[in-house]
Coordinates of C-alpha atoms and ligand atoms in Angstrom, one line a residue:
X1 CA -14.1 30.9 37.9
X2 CA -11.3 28.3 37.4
X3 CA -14.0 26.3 34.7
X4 CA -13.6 29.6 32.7
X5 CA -10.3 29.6 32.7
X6 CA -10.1 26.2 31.5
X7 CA -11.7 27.0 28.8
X8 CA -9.8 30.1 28.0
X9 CA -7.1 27.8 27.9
X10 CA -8.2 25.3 25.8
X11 CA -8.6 27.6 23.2
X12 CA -5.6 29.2 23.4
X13 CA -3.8 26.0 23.7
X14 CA -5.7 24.2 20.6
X15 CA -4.7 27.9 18.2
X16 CA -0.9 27.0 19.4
X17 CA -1.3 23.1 18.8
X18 CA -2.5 24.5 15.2
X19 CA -0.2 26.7 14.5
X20 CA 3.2 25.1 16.0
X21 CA 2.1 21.3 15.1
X22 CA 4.2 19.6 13.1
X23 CA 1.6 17.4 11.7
X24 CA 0.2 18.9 8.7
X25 CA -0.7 18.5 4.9
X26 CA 2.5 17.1 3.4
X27 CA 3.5 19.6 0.5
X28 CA 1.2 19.4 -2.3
X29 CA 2.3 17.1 -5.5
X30 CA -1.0 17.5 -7.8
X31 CA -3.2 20.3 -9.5
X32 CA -5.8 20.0 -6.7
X33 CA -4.8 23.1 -4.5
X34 CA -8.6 23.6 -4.8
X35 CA -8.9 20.6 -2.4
X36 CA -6.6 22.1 0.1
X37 CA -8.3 25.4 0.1
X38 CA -11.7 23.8 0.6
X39 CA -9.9 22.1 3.9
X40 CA -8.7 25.5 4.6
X41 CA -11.8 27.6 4.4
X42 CA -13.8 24.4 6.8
X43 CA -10.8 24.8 9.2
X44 CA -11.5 28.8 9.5
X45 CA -15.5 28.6 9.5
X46 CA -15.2 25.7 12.3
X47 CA -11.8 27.4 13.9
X48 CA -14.0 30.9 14.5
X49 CA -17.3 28.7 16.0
X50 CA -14.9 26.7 18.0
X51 CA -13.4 30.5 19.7
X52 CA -15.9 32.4 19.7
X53 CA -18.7 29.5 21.3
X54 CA -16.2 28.9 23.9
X55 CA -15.2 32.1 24.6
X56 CA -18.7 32.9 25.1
X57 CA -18.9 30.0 27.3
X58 CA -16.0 31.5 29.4
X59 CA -17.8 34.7 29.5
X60 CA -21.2 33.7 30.4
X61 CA -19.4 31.9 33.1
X62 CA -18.5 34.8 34.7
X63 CA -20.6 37.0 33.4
X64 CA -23.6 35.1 35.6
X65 CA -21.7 33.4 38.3
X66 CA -23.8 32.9 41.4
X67 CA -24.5 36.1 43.5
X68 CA -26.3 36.0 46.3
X69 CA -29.0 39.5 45.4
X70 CA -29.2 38.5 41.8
X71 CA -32.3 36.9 40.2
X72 CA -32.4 35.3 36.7
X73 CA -34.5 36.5 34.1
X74 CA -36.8 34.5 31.8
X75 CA -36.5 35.3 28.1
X76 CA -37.9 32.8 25.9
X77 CA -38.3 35.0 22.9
X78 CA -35.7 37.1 20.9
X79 CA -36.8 37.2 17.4
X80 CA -33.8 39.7 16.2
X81 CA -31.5 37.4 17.6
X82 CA -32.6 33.8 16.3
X83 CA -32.4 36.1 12.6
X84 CA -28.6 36.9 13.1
X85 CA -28.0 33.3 14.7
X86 CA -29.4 31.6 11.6
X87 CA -28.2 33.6 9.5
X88 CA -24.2 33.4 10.5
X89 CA -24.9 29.8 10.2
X90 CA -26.4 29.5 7.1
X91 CA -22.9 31.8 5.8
X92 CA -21.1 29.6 7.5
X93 CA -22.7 26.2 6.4
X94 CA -22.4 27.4 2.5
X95 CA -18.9 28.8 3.0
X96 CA -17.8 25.1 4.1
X97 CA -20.1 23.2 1.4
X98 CA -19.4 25.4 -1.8
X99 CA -16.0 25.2 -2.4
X100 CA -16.6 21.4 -2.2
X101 CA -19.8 21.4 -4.7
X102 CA -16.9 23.2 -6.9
X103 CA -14.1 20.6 -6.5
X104 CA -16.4 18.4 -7.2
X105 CA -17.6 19.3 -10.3
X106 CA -14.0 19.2 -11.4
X107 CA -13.3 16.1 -9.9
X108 CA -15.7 14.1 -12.1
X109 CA -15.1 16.0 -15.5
X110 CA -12.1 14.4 -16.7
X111 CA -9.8 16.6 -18.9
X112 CA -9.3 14.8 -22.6
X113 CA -6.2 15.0 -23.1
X114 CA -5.6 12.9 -19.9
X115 CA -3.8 9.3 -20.5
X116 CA -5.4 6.1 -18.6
X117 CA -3.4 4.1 -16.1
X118 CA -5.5 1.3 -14.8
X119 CA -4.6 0.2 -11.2
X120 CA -6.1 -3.2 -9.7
X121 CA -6.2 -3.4 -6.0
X122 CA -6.6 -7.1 -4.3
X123 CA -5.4 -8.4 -1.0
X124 CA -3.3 -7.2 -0.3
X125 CA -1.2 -5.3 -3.4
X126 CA -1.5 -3.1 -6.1
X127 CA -0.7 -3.9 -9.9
X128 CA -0.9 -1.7 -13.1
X129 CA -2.2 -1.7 -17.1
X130 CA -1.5 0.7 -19.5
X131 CA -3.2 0.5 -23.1
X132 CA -0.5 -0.1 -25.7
X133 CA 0.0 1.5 -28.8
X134 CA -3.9 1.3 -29.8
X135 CA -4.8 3.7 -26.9
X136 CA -7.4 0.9 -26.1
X137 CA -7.2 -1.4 -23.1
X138 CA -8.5 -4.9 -24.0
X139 CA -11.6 -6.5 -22.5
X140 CA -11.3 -8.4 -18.9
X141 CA -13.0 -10.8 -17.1
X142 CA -12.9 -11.4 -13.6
X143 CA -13.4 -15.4 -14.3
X144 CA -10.1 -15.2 -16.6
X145 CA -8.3 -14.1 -13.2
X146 CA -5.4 -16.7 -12.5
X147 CA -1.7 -17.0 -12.1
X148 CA -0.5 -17.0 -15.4
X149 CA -3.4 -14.1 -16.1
X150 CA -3.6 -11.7 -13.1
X151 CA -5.7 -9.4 -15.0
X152 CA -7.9 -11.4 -16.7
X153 CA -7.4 -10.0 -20.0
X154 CA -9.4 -11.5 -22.9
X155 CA -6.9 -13.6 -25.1
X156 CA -9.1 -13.2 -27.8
X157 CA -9.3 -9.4 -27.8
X158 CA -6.7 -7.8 -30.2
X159 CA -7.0 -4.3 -27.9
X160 CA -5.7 -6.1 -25.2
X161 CA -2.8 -7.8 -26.8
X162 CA -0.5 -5.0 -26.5
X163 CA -1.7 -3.9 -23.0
X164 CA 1.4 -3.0 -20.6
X165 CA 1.6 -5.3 -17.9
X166 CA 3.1 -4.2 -14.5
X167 CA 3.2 -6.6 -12.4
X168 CA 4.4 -4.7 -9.7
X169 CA 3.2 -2.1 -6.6
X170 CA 5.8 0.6 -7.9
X171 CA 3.7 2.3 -11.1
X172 CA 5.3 5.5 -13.2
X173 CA 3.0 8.5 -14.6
X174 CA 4.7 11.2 -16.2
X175 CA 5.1 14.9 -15.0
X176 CA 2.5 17.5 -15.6
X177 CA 0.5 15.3 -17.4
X178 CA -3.6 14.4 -17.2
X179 CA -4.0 11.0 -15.6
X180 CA -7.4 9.2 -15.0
X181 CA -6.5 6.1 -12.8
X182 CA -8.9 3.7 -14.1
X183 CA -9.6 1.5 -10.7
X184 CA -10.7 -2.1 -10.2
X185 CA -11.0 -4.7 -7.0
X186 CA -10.6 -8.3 -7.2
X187 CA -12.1 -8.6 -4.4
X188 CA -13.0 -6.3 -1.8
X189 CA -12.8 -2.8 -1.2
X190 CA -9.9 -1.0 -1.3
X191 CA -9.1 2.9 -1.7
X192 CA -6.9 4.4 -3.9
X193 CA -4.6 7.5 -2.0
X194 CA -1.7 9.1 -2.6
X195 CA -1.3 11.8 0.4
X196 CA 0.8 14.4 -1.8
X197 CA -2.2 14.2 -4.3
X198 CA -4.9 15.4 -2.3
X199 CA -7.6 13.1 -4.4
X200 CA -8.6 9.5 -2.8
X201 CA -11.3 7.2 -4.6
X202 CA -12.5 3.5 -3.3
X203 CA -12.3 0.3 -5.3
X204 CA -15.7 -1.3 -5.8
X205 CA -15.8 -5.0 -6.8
X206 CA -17.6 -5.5 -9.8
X207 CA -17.4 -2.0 -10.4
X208 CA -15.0 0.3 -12.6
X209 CA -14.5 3.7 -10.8
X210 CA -11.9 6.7 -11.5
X211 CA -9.9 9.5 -10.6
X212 CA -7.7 12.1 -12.2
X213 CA -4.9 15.0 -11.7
X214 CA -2.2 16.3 -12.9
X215 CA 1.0 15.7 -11.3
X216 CA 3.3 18.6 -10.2
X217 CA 6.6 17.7 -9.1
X218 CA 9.0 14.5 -9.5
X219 CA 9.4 12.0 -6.9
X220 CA 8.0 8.9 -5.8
X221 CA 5.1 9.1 -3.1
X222 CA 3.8 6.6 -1.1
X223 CA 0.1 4.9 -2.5
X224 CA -1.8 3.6 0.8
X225 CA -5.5 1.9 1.0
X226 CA -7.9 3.8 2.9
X227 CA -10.3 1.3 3.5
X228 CA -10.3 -1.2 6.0
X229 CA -9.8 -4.3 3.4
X230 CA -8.9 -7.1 5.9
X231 CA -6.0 -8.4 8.1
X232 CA -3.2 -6.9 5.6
X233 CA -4.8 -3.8 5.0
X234 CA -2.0 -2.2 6.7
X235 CA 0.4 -3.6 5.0
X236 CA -1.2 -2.9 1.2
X237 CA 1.3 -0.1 0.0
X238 CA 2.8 1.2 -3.1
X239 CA 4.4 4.1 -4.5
X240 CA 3.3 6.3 -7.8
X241 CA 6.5 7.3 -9.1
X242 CA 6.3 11.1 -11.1
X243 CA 9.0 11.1 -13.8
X244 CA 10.0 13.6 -16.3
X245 CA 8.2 12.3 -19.8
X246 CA 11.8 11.1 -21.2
X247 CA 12.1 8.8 -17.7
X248 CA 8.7 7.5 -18.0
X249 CA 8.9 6.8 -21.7
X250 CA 11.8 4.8 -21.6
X251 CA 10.6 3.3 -17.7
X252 CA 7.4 2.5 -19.8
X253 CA 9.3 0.8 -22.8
X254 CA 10.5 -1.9 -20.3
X255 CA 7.4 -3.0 -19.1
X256 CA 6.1 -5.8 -21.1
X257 CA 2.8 -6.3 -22.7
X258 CA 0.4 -9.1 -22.4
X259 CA 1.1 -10.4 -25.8
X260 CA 5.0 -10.8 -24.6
X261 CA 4.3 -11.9 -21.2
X262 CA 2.3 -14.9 -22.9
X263 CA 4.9 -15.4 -25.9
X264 CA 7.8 -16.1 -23.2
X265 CA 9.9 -19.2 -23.5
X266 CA 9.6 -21.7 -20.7
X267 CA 12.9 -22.3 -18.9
X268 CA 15.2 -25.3 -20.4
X269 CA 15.7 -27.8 -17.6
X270 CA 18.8 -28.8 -19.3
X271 CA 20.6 -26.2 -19.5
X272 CA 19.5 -25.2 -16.0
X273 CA 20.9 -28.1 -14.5
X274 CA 24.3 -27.6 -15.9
X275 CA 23.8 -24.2 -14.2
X276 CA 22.3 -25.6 -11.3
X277 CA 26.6 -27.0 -10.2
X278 CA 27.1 -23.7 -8.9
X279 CA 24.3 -23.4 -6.5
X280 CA 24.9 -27.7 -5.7
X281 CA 27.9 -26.4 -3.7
X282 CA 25.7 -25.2 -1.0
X283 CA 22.2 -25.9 -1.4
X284 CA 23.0 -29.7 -2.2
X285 CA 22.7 -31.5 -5.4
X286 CA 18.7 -32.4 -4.9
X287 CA 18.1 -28.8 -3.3
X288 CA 17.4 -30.2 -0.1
X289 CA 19.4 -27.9 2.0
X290 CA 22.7 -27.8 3.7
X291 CA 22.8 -25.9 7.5
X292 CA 26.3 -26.1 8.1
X293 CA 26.8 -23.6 4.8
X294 CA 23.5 -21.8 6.1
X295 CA 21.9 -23.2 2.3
X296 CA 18.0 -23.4 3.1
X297 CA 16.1 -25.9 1.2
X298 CA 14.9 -25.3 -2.4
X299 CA 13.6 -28.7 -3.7
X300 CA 9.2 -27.9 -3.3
X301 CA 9.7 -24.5 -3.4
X302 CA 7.2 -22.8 -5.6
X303 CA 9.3 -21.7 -9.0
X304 CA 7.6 -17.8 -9.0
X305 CA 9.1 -17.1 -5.6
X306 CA 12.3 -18.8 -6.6
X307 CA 12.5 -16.4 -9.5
X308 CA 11.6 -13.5 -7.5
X309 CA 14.0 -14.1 -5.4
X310 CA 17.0 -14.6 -7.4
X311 CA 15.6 -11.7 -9.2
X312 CA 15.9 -9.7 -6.1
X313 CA 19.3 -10.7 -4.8
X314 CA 20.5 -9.7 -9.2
X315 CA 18.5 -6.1 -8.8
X316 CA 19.6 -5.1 -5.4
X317 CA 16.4 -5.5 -3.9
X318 CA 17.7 -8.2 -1.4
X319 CA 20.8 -8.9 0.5
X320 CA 22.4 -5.5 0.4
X321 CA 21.8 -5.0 4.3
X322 CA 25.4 -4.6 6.0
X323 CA 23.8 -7.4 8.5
X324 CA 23.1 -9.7 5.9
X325 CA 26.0 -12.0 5.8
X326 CA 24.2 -14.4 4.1
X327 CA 22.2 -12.9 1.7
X328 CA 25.4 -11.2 0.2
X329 CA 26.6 -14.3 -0.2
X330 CA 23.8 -15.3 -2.4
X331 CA 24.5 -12.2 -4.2
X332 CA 27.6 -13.4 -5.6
X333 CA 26.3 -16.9 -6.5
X334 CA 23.8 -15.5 -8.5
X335 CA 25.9 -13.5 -10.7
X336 CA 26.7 -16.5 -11.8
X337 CA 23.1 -16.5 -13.7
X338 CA 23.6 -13.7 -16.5
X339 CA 20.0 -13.1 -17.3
X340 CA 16.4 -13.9 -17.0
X341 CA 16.3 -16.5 -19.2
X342 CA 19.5 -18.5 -17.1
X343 CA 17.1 -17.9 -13.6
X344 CA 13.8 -19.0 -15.6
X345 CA 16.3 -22.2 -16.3
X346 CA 17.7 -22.9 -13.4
X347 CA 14.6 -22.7 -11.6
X348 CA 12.7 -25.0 -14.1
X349 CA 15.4 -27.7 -12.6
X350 CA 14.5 -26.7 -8.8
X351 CA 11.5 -27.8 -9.7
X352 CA 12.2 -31.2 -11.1
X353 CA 14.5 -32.0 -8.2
X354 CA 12.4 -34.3 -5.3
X355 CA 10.2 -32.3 -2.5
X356 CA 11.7 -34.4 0.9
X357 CA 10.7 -33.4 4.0
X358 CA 13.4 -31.7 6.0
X359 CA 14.4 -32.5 9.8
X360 CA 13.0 -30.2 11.9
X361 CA 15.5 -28.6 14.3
X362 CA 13.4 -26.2 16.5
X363 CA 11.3 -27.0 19.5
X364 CA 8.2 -24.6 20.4
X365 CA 4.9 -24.9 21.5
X366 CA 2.8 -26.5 18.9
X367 CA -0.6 -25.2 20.3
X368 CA 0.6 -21.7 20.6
X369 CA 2.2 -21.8 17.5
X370 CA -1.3 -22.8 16.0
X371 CA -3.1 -19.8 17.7
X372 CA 0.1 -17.1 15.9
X373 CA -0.2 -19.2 12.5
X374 CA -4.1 -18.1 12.2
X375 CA -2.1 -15.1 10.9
X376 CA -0.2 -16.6 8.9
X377 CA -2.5 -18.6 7.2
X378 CA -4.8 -15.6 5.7
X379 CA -1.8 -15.8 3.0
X380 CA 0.7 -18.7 3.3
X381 CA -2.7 -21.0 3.2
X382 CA -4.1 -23.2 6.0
X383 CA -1.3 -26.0 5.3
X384 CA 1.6 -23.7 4.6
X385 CA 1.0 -24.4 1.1
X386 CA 1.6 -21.1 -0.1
X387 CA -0.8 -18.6 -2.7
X388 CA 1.0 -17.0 -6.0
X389 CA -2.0 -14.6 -5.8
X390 CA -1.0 -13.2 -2.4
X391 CA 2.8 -13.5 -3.3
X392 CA 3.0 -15.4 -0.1
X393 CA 5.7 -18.7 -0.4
X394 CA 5.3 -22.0 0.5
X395 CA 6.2 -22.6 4.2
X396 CA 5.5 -26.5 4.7
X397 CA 8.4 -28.4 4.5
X398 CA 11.6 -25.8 4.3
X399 CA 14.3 -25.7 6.4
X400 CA 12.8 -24.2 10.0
X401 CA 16.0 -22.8 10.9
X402 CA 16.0 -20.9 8.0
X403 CA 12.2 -19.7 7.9
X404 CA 13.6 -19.0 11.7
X405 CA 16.3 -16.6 10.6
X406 CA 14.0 -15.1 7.9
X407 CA 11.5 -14.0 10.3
X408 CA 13.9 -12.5 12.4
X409 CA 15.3 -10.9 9.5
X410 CA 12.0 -9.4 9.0
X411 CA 11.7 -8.2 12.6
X412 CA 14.7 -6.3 12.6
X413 CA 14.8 -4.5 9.4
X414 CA 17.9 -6.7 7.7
X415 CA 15.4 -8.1 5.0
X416 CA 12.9 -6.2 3.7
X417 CA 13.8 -2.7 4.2
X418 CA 14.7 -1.8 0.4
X419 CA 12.2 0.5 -0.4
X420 CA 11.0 -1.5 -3.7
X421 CA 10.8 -4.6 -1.9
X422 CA 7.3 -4.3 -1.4
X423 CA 6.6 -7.8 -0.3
X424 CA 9.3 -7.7 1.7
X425 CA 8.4 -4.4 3.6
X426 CA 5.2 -6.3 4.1
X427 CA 6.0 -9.1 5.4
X428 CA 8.4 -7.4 8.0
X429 CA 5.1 -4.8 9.0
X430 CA 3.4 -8.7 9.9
X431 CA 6.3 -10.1 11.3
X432 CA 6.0 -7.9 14.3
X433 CA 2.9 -10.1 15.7
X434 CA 5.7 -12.3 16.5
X435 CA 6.6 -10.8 19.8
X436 CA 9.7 -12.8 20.8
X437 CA 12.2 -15.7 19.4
X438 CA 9.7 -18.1 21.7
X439 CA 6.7 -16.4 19.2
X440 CA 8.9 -17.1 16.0
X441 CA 10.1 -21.0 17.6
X442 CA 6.2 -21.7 18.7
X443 CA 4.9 -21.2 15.0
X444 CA 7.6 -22.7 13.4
X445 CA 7.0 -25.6 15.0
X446 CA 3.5 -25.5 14.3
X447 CA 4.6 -25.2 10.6
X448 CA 6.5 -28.5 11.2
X449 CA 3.8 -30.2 11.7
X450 CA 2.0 -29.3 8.3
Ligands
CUA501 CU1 -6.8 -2.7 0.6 CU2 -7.1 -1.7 2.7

């Protein structure tokens, strides 16, 4: 008796959990309702199986509990029975796999009219092409892949000359418009999946594969990977922003194309180092750092994360925590650089100035340190050297007290936390392997010794 009512109570208890959960689709931002019905019908065929088997259960618990005059009877056969039995199951089986046979169809038959966006996933970010005014993306080719061509567009191809470059995890579609995502891996898989969009589709090195819908509503929705791509899987986010046409259009005017992107002037070291006096007050007249105005080192420091970073503290991206005395500070130094063109300068002199070691000031555990750094090292590199491709900075040879503060920075939410800083937000998701301050002291001592 009390093993029926167990399981008269799970059921009743797993129809509340159902109906009074909190966790549910998140409201629905694309054309594919069709996707959400087929989850609904499944939930309903397996929902009624689920009662009524268990119910049974309960029943034929009770129904046939030992008495002690009752004999059981033997019934191998029941031909009218096994009929009904198959039959409610093969209902039930098609009801679950039409809808889907359905969605499918209309999954892979992409409307016309829809305009191409091409997303490339790689460890452990996102980035985005549109074709330019030709319609027409240009040729790629993964062994043109480098820094200076993260796409590995064909310089030779005129279609690919006017391709917009976004070099960025944040990517903009328009409102109630057709998009096919074009996708592409640099490496491994990933998956491509925006929750509010219902539709999901893996990245295939070596492969080109697709998806399309229609978005429904503004707003900017969180892009995850589905698929388990390696140590910073986790941490590989993004955000497909919907905008009203006019917002997209002039959004998409910004962006830059590949011919633009290559046709940039290198900064002018001259007139960066006349610029260069204004950040000498602080971070010292070779870059190598001042503590006692809380000025990490910059000599050595790669110039793209340089850039970004000034580029952060300008946009608002960085700095603008209440907690972050000293990264509002470096807002105001930097409006001291009007432009792009004044950071591409100034850093162009960074990196002319000499690459000294600096003192270290923290003690830790080496060989622990080592063990964390394994971590570490999937993007900073083995030797703290730093990758462009990962956007992960060089960590050899900068001021520890200042990597120090960074990382704790990171812990706590008072850098990284502005919702476009995307490398940012990911490093402070990794910087919680570091337990404690003795985690963060043991690896930067460890990085001391690289
Ligand atoms: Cu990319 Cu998981």
């Amino acid at each position: 008796m009390p093993l029926a009512v167990v399981l008269i109570l799970l059921v009743v208890g797993s129809i509340l959990f159902h109906l009074l959960s909190p966790w549910y689709f998140t409201e629905l931002a694309s054309n594919w309702a069709m996707v959400d019905l087929t989850m609904d019908i499944t939930f309903y065929v397996t929902g009624f199986v689920f009662v009524a088997v268990n119910l049974f259960l309960a029943y034929c618990v009770i129904k046939f509990r030992f008495k002690k005059d009752a004999r059981a009877t033997y019934e191998p056969e029941n031909k009218k029975l096994e009929y009904w039995l198959t039959g409610l199951t093969a209902v039930g089986v098609a009801a679950m796999l039409t809808p889907g046979l359905l969605v499918w169809n209309e999954f892979v038959s992409v409307p016309d009219e829809a305009h191409v966006v091409e997303a490339v996933g790689q460890q452990w970010h996102w980035t985005y092409r549109y074709p330019g005014e030709d319609g027409k993306l240009g040729e790629v080719d993964a062994e043109r892949i480098s820094n200076e061509n993260p796409f590995g567009i064909d310089p030779e191809d005129p279609r690919g000359q006017d391709d917009i470059i976004v070099y960025n995890p944040e990517v903009h579609v328009p409102l109630d418009r057709p998009v096919k995502f074009l996708l592409r891996s640099k490496d491994v898989l990933h998956n491509f999946t925006v929750a509010q969009f219902r539709v999901k589709m893996d990245l295939v090195p070596g492969m080109n594969t697709f998806m399309w819908l229609t978005p429904t509503r503004t707003g900017r929705f969180e892009l995850l990977c589905e698929e388990l791509c390696g140590i910073g899987h986790f941490a590989m986010r993004g955000a497909v922003v919907v905008d009203e046409q006019e917002d997209f259009d002039t959004w998409l005017a910004q962006q830059p194309t590949f011919a633009e992107q290559n046709a940039k002037p290198a900064g002018n070291a001259t007139i960066g180092a006349a610029q260069y006096a204004v950040c000498a007050a602080c971070h010292g007249s070779q870059g190598e750092g001042n503590p006692v105005m809380n000025a990490p080192k910059i000599a050595g420091q790669s110039d793209w994360y340089l850039k970004r970073q000034i580029m952060s503290y300008k946009n608002g991206l960085r700095g603008v925590h209440k907690d972050d005395t000293y990264g509002q500070q470096m807002i105001g130094m930097v409006a001291s650089l009007p432009d792009e063109a004044a950071v591409d300068n100034v850093v162009v002199h960074i990196a002319s100035l000499p690459d000294n070691e600096s003192a270290a000031t923290i003690d830790g555990d080496v060989e622990n340190g080592a063990h964390i750094y394994a971590v570490c090292a999937y993007c900073h590199g083995g030797t703290g050297q730093g990758n462009q491709a990962l956007n992960a900075p060089k960590l050899a040879g900068s001021s520890d007290w200042y990597t120090a503060r960074q990382l704790d920075n990171f812990k706590t939410g008072v850098r990284g936390a502005h919702p476009k800083d995307y490398y940012g937000y990911q490093m402070g998701l990794l910087s919680i392997t570091l337990r404690d301050e003795q985690a963060i002291n043991d690896v930067i001592a460890y990085i001391n010794t690289l």
